[in-house]
Amino acid sequence: MELPSSPAAERNKQPIAEVLRRRLSPSARVLEIGAGTGQHAVHFAHNLPSVHWQASEVPDHLPLLAARIAQEAPGLPEPIELDVMGDWPDETFDAVFTANTLHIMPWAHTPILIERAASRLVEGGELILYGPFHDNGAHTADSNMKFDRMLRSRDSDMGVRDAVEITEVARVHGLVPMADIAMPANNRILVFEKAGREG
Ligand SMILES: C[S@@+](CC[C@H](N)C(=O)[O-])C[C@H]1O[C@@H](n2cnc3c(N)ncnc32)[C@H](O)[C@@H]1O
């Protein structure tokens, strides 16, 4: 079966894998939200083979994601259905990862994603967000400004999100900012850690 392929995911999968290798313990249990074509899940399965990678997608995109994982990384668990606004699995993870999803969902979904991710993380677990981000409403690069305009012209609910606002929401849910890592093509990885009870 011919599976769809995202050129962006092809370019960014290795730089992301290098960050994940530094942050995740070898046996980490990770939940991926909005896994898309599954190129990331497959790449991480081959490059971080002892990590337990649970990919997920909304129902419409689940069959193609499942097909790629079955073909290219059959050792991974089957991807699960997960809409950020719906039911989440009733289990805990060492990390919740999502790439290039926040600017696709309406902004109102981001606080829900952060709250539910926080509730599924173990203490010391990390929420890891990859994508383009603004800071205090200011564009950090021309390419991100153009991308933001293109998204908003397609759908007014979409748009590049603000790292400062995300950080404020994360703190409300007990997630402490740990790292803000510059990535190729003016993208970033934002990392938040679930504080302990005294944290
Ligand atoms: C631009 S794609 C990114 C896919 C993949 N993570 C990547 O980096 O190639 C955005 C993804 O977000 C997913 N998505 C959108 N709204 C969602 C929601 N409410 N819950 C879960 N995933 C959602 C879409 O199904 C889509 O696969």
PDB file of C-alpha atoms and ligand atoms in Angstrom:
ATOM      1  CA  MET A   1       0.000   0.000   0.000  1.00  0.00           C
ATOM      2  CA  GLU A   2       1.306   3.462  -0.953  1.00  0.00           C
ATOM      3  CA  LEU A   3       1.448   5.440   2.288  1.00  0.00           C
ATOM      4  CA  PRO A   4       1.387   9.244   2.492  1.00  0.00           C
ATOM      5  CA  SER A   5       4.683  10.866   3.374  1.00  0.00           C
ATOM      6  CA  SER A   6       5.363  14.257   4.937  1.00  0.00           C
ATOM      7  CA  PRO A   7       8.536  15.937   3.632  1.00  0.00           C
ATOM      8  CA  ALA A   8       8.775  17.966   6.867  1.00  0.00           C
ATOM      9  CA  ALA A   9       8.650  14.823   9.015  1.00  0.00           C
ATOM     10  CA  GLU A  10      11.318  13.260   6.792  1.00  0.00           C
ATOM     11  CA  ARG A  11      13.592  16.269   7.401  1.00  0.00           C
ATOM     12  CA  ASN A  12      12.980  16.719  11.121  1.00  0.00           C
ATOM     13  CA  LYS A  13      12.780  13.104  12.345  1.00  0.00           C
ATOM     14  CA  GLN A  14      16.516  12.695  12.930  1.00  0.00           C
ATOM     15  CA  PRO A  15      17.092  16.063  14.707  1.00  0.00           C
ATOM     16  CA  ILE A  16      14.114  15.238  16.945  1.00  0.00           C
ATOM     17  CA  ALA A  17      15.432  11.719  17.590  1.00  0.00           C
ATOM     18  CA  GLU A  18      18.737  13.194  18.777  1.00  0.00           C
ATOM     19  CA  VAL A  19      16.939  15.360  21.339  1.00  0.00           C
ATOM     20  CA  LEU A  20      14.744  12.469  22.474  1.00  0.00           C
ATOM     21  CA  ARG A  21      17.790  10.243  22.908  1.00  0.00           C
ATOM     22  CA  ARG A  22      19.216  12.768  25.367  1.00  0.00           C
ATOM     23  CA  ARG A  23      15.969  13.291  27.287  1.00  0.00           C
ATOM     24  CA  LEU A  24      14.308   9.885  27.499  1.00  0.00           C
ATOM     25  CA  SER A  25      15.438   6.975  29.592  1.00  0.00           C
ATOM     26  CA  PRO A  26      16.070   3.876  27.429  1.00  0.00           C
ATOM     27  CA  SER A  27      12.917   2.184  28.721  1.00  0.00           C
ATOM     28  CA  ALA A  28      10.663   5.264  28.691  1.00  0.00           C
ATOM     29  CA  ARG A  29       6.964   4.859  27.942  1.00  0.00           C
ATOM     30  CA  VAL A  30       5.932   7.628  25.557  1.00  0.00           C
ATOM     31  CA  LEU A  31       2.501   8.669  24.292  1.00  0.00           C
ATOM     32  CA  GLU A  32       2.566  10.493  20.948  1.00  0.00           C
ATOM     33  CA  ILE A  33      -0.399  12.736  20.139  1.00  0.00           C
ATOM     34  CA  GLY A  34      -1.323  13.404  16.483  1.00  0.00           C
ATOM     35  CA  ALA A  35       1.259  11.008  15.049  1.00  0.00           C
ATOM     36  CA  GLY A  36       0.144  11.800  11.475  1.00  0.00           C
ATOM     37  CA  THR A  37       1.798   9.623   8.834  1.00  0.00           C
ATOM     38  CA  GLY A  38       3.732   7.670  11.494  1.00  0.00           C
ATOM     39  CA  GLN A  39       7.131   8.602  10.050  1.00  0.00           C
ATOM     40  CA  HIS A  40       8.274   9.827  13.476  1.00  0.00           C
ATOM     41  CA  ALA A  41       7.020   6.740  15.314  1.00  0.00           C
ATOM     42  CA  VAL A  42       8.761   4.445  12.805  1.00  0.00           C
ATOM     43  CA  HIS A  43      12.013   6.404  12.890  1.00  0.00           C
ATOM     44  CA  PHE A  44      12.078   6.461  16.681  1.00  0.00           C
ATOM     45  CA  ALA A  45      11.256   2.741  16.805  1.00  0.00           C
ATOM     46  CA  HIS A  46      14.404   2.053  14.751  1.00  0.00           C
ATOM     47  CA  ASN A  47      16.620   4.604  16.505  1.00  0.00           C
ATOM     48  CA  LEU A  48      15.398   4.338  20.115  1.00  0.00           C
ATOM     49  CA  PRO A  49      14.453   0.677  20.039  1.00  0.00           C
ATOM     50  CA  SER A  50      13.962   0.122  23.760  1.00  0.00           C
ATOM     51  CA  VAL A  51      11.558   3.065  24.165  1.00  0.00           C
ATOM     52  CA  HIS A  52       7.899   1.977  24.376  1.00  0.00           C
ATOM     53  CA  TRP A  53       6.340   4.333  21.784  1.00  0.00           C
ATOM     54  CA  GLN A  54       2.541   4.536  21.810  1.00  0.00           C
ATOM     55  CA  ALA A  55       1.412   6.521  18.775  1.00  0.00           C
ATOM     56  CA  SER A  56      -2.126   7.909  18.554  1.00  0.00           C
ATOM     57  CA  GLU A  57      -4.313   9.789  16.096  1.00  0.00           C
ATOM     58  CA  VAL A  58      -7.844  11.027  15.575  1.00  0.00           C
ATOM     59  CA  PRO A  59     -10.141   8.351  14.073  1.00  0.00           C
ATOM     60  CA  ASP A  60      -9.945   9.587  10.449  1.00  0.00           C
ATOM     61  CA  HIS A  61      -6.147   9.360  10.358  1.00  0.00           C
ATOM     62  CA  LEU A  62      -5.759   6.195  12.380  1.00  0.00           C
ATOM     63  CA  PRO A  63      -5.970   3.597   9.534  1.00  0.00           C
ATOM     64  CA  LEU A  64      -3.032   5.021   7.547  1.00  0.00           C
ATOM     65  CA  LEU A  65      -0.976   5.496  10.714  1.00  0.00           C
ATOM     66  CA  ALA A  66      -1.685   1.890  11.695  1.00  0.00           C
ATOM     67  CA  ALA A  67      -0.764   0.706   8.188  1.00  0.00           C
ATOM     68  CA  ARG A  68       2.638   2.445   8.282  1.00  0.00           C
ATOM     69  CA  ILE A  69       3.449   1.092  11.729  1.00  0.00           C
ATOM     70  CA  ALA A  70       2.398  -2.434  10.752  1.00  0.00           C
ATOM     71  CA  GLN A  71       4.548  -2.284   7.581  1.00  0.00           C
ATOM     72  CA  GLU A  72       7.623  -0.456   8.857  1.00  0.00           C
ATOM     73  CA  ALA A  73       7.785  -0.941  12.632  1.00  0.00           C
ATOM     74  CA  PRO A  74       5.726  -4.045  13.470  1.00  0.00           C
ATOM     75  CA  GLY A  75       7.331  -4.256  16.918  1.00  0.00           C
ATOM     76  CA  LEU A  76       5.579  -1.070  18.064  1.00  0.00           C
ATOM     77  CA  PRO A  77       2.255  -1.289  19.880  1.00  0.00           C
ATOM     78  CA  GLU A  78      -0.742  -0.704  17.606  1.00  0.00           C
ATOM     79  CA  PRO A  79      -1.557   3.003  17.474  1.00  0.00           C
ATOM     80  CA  ILE A  80      -4.610   4.045  19.460  1.00  0.00           C
ATOM     81  CA  GLU A  81      -7.467   6.403  18.721  1.00  0.00           C
ATOM     82  CA  LEU A  82      -7.006   9.642  20.641  1.00  0.00           C
ATOM     83  CA  ASP A  83      -8.600  13.011  19.990  1.00  0.00           C
ATOM     84  CA  VAL A  84      -7.174  15.530  22.436  1.00  0.00           C
ATOM     85  CA  MET A  85     -10.760  16.582  23.274  1.00  0.00           C
ATOM     86  CA  GLY A  86     -11.982  13.007  23.769  1.00  0.00           C
ATOM     87  CA  ASP A  87     -10.992  10.086  25.978  1.00  0.00           C
ATOM     88  CA  TRP A  88      -7.339   9.565  26.855  1.00  0.00           C
ATOM     89  CA  PRO A  89      -5.900   6.205  27.913  1.00  0.00           C
ATOM     90  CA  ASP A  90      -6.228   5.493  31.596  1.00  0.00           C
ATOM     91  CA  GLU A  91      -2.504   4.893  32.173  1.00  0.00           C
ATOM     92  CA  THR A  92       0.631   6.864  32.899  1.00  0.00           C
ATOM     93  CA  PHE A  93       3.603   7.684  30.686  1.00  0.00           C
ATOM     94  CA  ASP A  94       7.151   8.925  31.183  1.00  0.00           C
ATOM     95  CA  ALA A  95       6.659  11.424  28.369  1.00  0.00           C
ATOM     96  CA  VAL A  96       3.948  12.832  26.150  1.00  0.00           C
ATOM     97  CA  PHE A  97       5.277  13.959  22.755  1.00  0.00           C
ATOM     98  CA  THR A  98       3.582  15.871  19.985  1.00  0.00           C
ATOM     99  CA  ALA A  99       4.971  17.436  16.793  1.00  0.00           C
ATOM    100  CA  ASN A 100       3.412  20.134  14.651  1.00  0.00           C
ATOM    101  CA  THR A 101      -0.062  19.699  16.080  1.00  0.00           C
ATOM    102  CA  LEU A 102      -0.747  22.762  18.258  1.00  0.00           C
ATOM    103  CA  HIS A 103      -0.916  25.151  15.280  1.00  0.00           C
ATOM    104  CA  ILE A 104      -3.389  22.811  13.541  1.00  0.00           C
ATOM    105  CA  MET A 105      -5.801  22.511  16.490  1.00  0.00           C
ATOM    106  CA  PRO A 106      -7.841  25.500  17.717  1.00  0.00           C
ATOM    107  CA  TRP A 107      -5.967  27.279  20.536  1.00  0.00           C
ATOM    108  CA  ALA A 108      -8.669  26.163  23.023  1.00  0.00           C
ATOM    109  CA  HIS A 109      -7.442  22.582  22.567  1.00  0.00           C
ATOM    110  CA  THR A 110      -3.938  23.362  23.816  1.00  0.00           C
ATOM    111  CA  PRO A 111      -4.871  23.909  27.494  1.00  0.00           C
ATOM    112  CA  ILE A 112      -6.849  20.646  27.355  1.00  0.00           C
ATOM    113  CA  LEU A 113      -3.887  18.819  25.836  1.00  0.00           C
ATOM    114  CA  ILE A 114      -1.583  20.212  28.532  1.00  0.00           C
ATOM    115  CA  GLU A 115      -3.988  19.411  31.383  1.00  0.00           C
ATOM    116  CA  ARG A 116      -4.589  15.829  30.199  1.00  0.00           C
ATOM    117  CA  ALA A 117      -0.940  15.221  29.419  1.00  0.00           C
ATOM    118  CA  ALA A 118      -0.024  16.441  32.913  1.00  0.00           C
ATOM    119  CA  SER A 119      -2.548  14.066  34.467  1.00  0.00           C
ATOM    120  CA  ARG A 120      -1.063  11.093  32.542  1.00  0.00           C
ATOM    121  CA  LEU A 121       2.597  11.873  33.289  1.00  0.00           C
ATOM    122  CA  VAL A 122       4.483  10.252  36.129  1.00  0.00           C
ATOM    123  CA  GLU A 123       6.251  12.659  38.492  1.00  0.00           C
ATOM    124  CA  GLY A 124       9.385  13.809  36.701  1.00  0.00           C
ATOM    125  CA  GLY A 125       7.794  12.884  33.357  1.00  0.00           C
ATOM    126  CA  GLU A 126       8.024  15.300  30.451  1.00  0.00           C
ATOM    127  CA  LEU A 127       5.677  16.958  27.989  1.00  0.00           C
ATOM    128  CA  ILE A 128       7.710  17.486  24.800  1.00  0.00           C
ATOM    129  CA  LEU A 129       6.312  19.850  22.161  1.00  0.00           C
ATOM    130  CA  TYR A 130       7.922  20.229  18.715  1.00  0.00           C
ATOM    131  CA  GLY A 131       6.978  22.947  16.249  1.00  0.00           C
ATOM    132  CA  PRO A 132       7.215  26.627  15.380  1.00  0.00           C
ATOM    133  CA  PHE A 133       6.397  29.000  18.263  1.00  0.00           C
ATOM    134  CA  HIS A 134       6.125  32.760  18.844  1.00  0.00           C
ATOM    135  CA  ASP A 135       7.294  34.566  21.950  1.00  0.00           C
ATOM    136  CA  ASN A 136       4.935  37.101  23.557  1.00  0.00           C
ATOM    137  CA  GLY A 137       3.088  37.490  20.266  1.00  0.00           C
ATOM    138  CA  ALA A 138       6.290  38.304  18.377  1.00  0.00           C
ATOM    139  CA  HIS A 139       7.345  36.163  15.448  1.00  0.00           C
ATOM    140  CA  THR A 140      10.745  34.590  15.976  1.00  0.00           C
ATOM    141  CA  ALA A 141      11.447  34.207  12.240  1.00  0.00           C
ATOM    142  CA  ASP A 142      10.078  35.442   8.899  1.00  0.00           C
ATOM    143  CA  SER A 143       9.341  31.875   7.856  1.00  0.00           C
ATOM    144  CA  ASN A 144       7.139  31.402  10.929  1.00  0.00           C
ATOM    145  CA  MET A 145       5.329  34.692  10.267  1.00  0.00           C
ATOM    146  CA  LYS A 146       4.543  33.585   6.707  1.00  0.00           C
ATOM    147  CA  PHE A 147       3.513  30.134   7.899  1.00  0.00           C
ATOM    148  CA  ASP A 148       1.221  31.701  10.517  1.00  0.00           C
ATOM    149  CA  ARG A 149      -0.441  33.922   7.878  1.00  0.00           C
ATOM    150  CA  MET A 150      -0.903  30.989   5.536  1.00  0.00           C
ATOM    151  CA  LEU A 151      -2.504  28.878   8.313  1.00  0.00           C
ATOM    152  CA  ARG A 152      -4.869  31.658   9.429  1.00  0.00           C
ATOM    153  CA  SER A 153      -5.942  32.369   5.841  1.00  0.00           C
ATOM    154  CA  ARG A 154      -6.815  28.680   5.457  1.00  0.00           C
ATOM    155  CA  ASP A 155      -8.658  28.460   8.770  1.00  0.00           C
ATOM    156  CA  SER A 156      -8.945  31.202  11.382  1.00  0.00           C
ATOM    157  CA  ASP A 157      -8.765  28.567  14.153  1.00  0.00           C
ATOM    158  CA  MET A 158      -5.247  27.571  13.120  1.00  0.00           C
ATOM    159  CA  GLY A 159      -2.085  29.546  13.795  1.00  0.00           C
ATOM    160  CA  VAL A 160       1.430  29.400  15.224  1.00  0.00           C
ATOM    161  CA  ARG A 161       1.166  29.286  19.039  1.00  0.00           C
ATOM    162  CA  ASP A 162       2.939  31.350  21.643  1.00  0.00           C
ATOM    163  CA  ALA A 163       5.578  29.671  23.809  1.00  0.00           C
ATOM    164  CA  VAL A 164       5.016  32.177  26.622  1.00  0.00           C
ATOM    165  CA  GLU A 165       1.274  31.459  26.757  1.00  0.00           C
ATOM    166  CA  ILE A 166       1.930  27.714  26.576  1.00  0.00           C
ATOM    167  CA  THR A 167       4.375  28.010  29.463  1.00  0.00           C
ATOM    168  CA  GLU A 168       1.806  29.881  31.585  1.00  0.00           C
ATOM    169  CA  VAL A 169      -0.792  27.167  30.966  1.00  0.00           C
ATOM    170  CA  ALA A 170       1.756  24.445  31.688  1.00  0.00           C
ATOM    171  CA  ARG A 171       2.655  25.997  35.052  1.00  0.00           C
ATOM    172  CA  VAL A 172      -1.040  26.049  36.044  1.00  0.00           C
ATOM    173  CA  HIS A 173      -1.043  22.270  35.551  1.00  0.00           C
ATOM    174  CA  GLY A 174       2.127  21.630  37.511  1.00  0.00           C
ATOM    175  CA  LEU A 175       4.458  21.426  34.519  1.00  0.00           C
ATOM    176  CA  VAL A 176       7.737  23.277  34.959  1.00  0.00           C
ATOM    177  CA  PRO A 177       9.622  24.589  31.885  1.00  0.00           C
ATOM    178  CA  MET A 178      12.874  22.634  31.555  1.00  0.00           C
ATOM    179  CA  ALA A 179      14.231  23.352  28.089  1.00  0.00           C
ATOM    180  CA  ASP A 180      13.625  25.394  24.966  1.00  0.00           C
ATOM    181  CA  ILE A 181      15.743  23.833  22.228  1.00  0.00           C
ATOM    182  CA  ALA A 182      16.356  25.511  18.860  1.00  0.00           C
ATOM    183  CA  MET A 183      15.741  23.098  15.987  1.00  0.00           C
ATOM    184  CA  PRO A 184      16.355  23.363  12.222  1.00  0.00           C
ATOM    185  CA  ALA A 185      14.071  25.573  10.113  1.00  0.00           C
ATOM    186  CA  ASN A 186      13.209  27.881  13.022  1.00  0.00           C
ATOM    187  CA  ASN A 187      11.373  25.201  14.933  1.00  0.00           C
ATOM    188  CA  ARG A 188      11.774  24.523  18.647  1.00  0.00           C
ATOM    189  CA  ILE A 189      11.328  21.773  21.187  1.00  0.00           C
ATOM    190  CA  LEU A 190       9.698  22.958  24.417  1.00  0.00           C
ATOM    191  CA  VAL A 191      10.072  20.594  27.366  1.00  0.00           C
ATOM    192  CA  PHE A 192       8.009  20.733  30.576  1.00  0.00           C
ATOM    193  CA  GLU A 193       8.510  18.452  33.562  1.00  0.00           C
ATOM    194  CA  LYS A 194       5.787  17.295  35.905  1.00  0.00           C
ATOM    195  CA  ALA A 195       6.787  18.520  39.325  1.00  0.00           C
ATOM    196  CA  GLY A 196       6.647  16.277  42.376  1.00  0.00           C
ATOM    197  CA  ARG A 197       4.063  16.933  45.106  1.00  0.00           C
ATOM    198  CA  GLU A 198       6.311  19.519  46.755  1.00  0.00           C
ATOM    199  CA  GLY A 199       7.415  20.892  43.345  1.00  0.00           C
TER     200      GLY A 199
HETATM  201  C1  LIG B   1       0.533  18.771  10.684  1.00  0.00           C
HETATM  202  S1  LIG B   1       0.026  17.203  11.215  1.00  0.00           S
HETATM  203  C2  LIG B   1       1.474  16.652  12.115  1.00  0.00           C
HETATM  204  C3  LIG B   1       1.604  15.170  12.075  1.00  0.00           C
HETATM  205  C4  LIG B   1       2.892  14.612  12.694  1.00  0.00           C
HETATM  206  N1  LIG B   1       2.901  14.806  14.131  1.00  0.00           N
HETATM  207  C5  LIG B   1       4.118  15.205  12.066  1.00  0.00           C
HETATM  208  O1  LIG B   1       4.823  15.979  12.723  1.00  0.00           O
HETATM  209  O2  LIG B   1       4.343  14.910  10.877  1.00  0.00           O
HETATM  210  C6  LIG B   1      -1.105  17.580  12.532  1.00  0.00           C
HETATM  211  C7  LIG B   1      -1.754  16.352  13.133  1.00  0.00           C
HETATM  212  O3  LIG B   1      -2.523  16.763  14.264  1.00  0.00           O
HETATM  213  C8  LIG B   1      -3.619  15.880  14.360  1.00  0.00           C
HETATM  214  N2  LIG B   1      -4.676  16.492  15.163  1.00  0.00           N
HETATM  215  C9  LIG B   1      -5.421  17.569  14.855  1.00  0.00           C
HETATM  216  N3  LIG B   1      -6.343  17.793  15.803  1.00  0.00           N
HETATM  217  C10 LIG B   1      -6.178  16.823  16.730  1.00  0.00           C
HETATM  218  C11 LIG B   1      -6.830  16.498  17.947  1.00  0.00           C
HETATM  219  N4  LIG B   1      -7.880  17.220  18.395  1.00  0.00           N
HETATM  220  N5  LIG B   1      -6.401  15.438  18.653  1.00  0.00           N
HETATM  221  C12 LIG B   1      -5.350  14.694  18.216  1.00  0.00           C
HETATM  222  N6  LIG B   1      -4.689  14.956  17.067  1.00  0.00           N
HETATM  223  C13 LIG B   1      -5.108  15.999  16.332  1.00  0.00           C
HETATM  224  C14 LIG B   1      -4.032  15.684  12.910  1.00  0.00           C
HETATM  225  O4  LIG B   1      -4.824  14.524  12.754  1.00  0.00           O
HETATM  226  C15 LIG B   1      -2.702  15.627  12.190  1.00  0.00           C
HETATM  227  O5  LIG B   1      -2.244  14.311  11.993  1.00  0.00           O
END
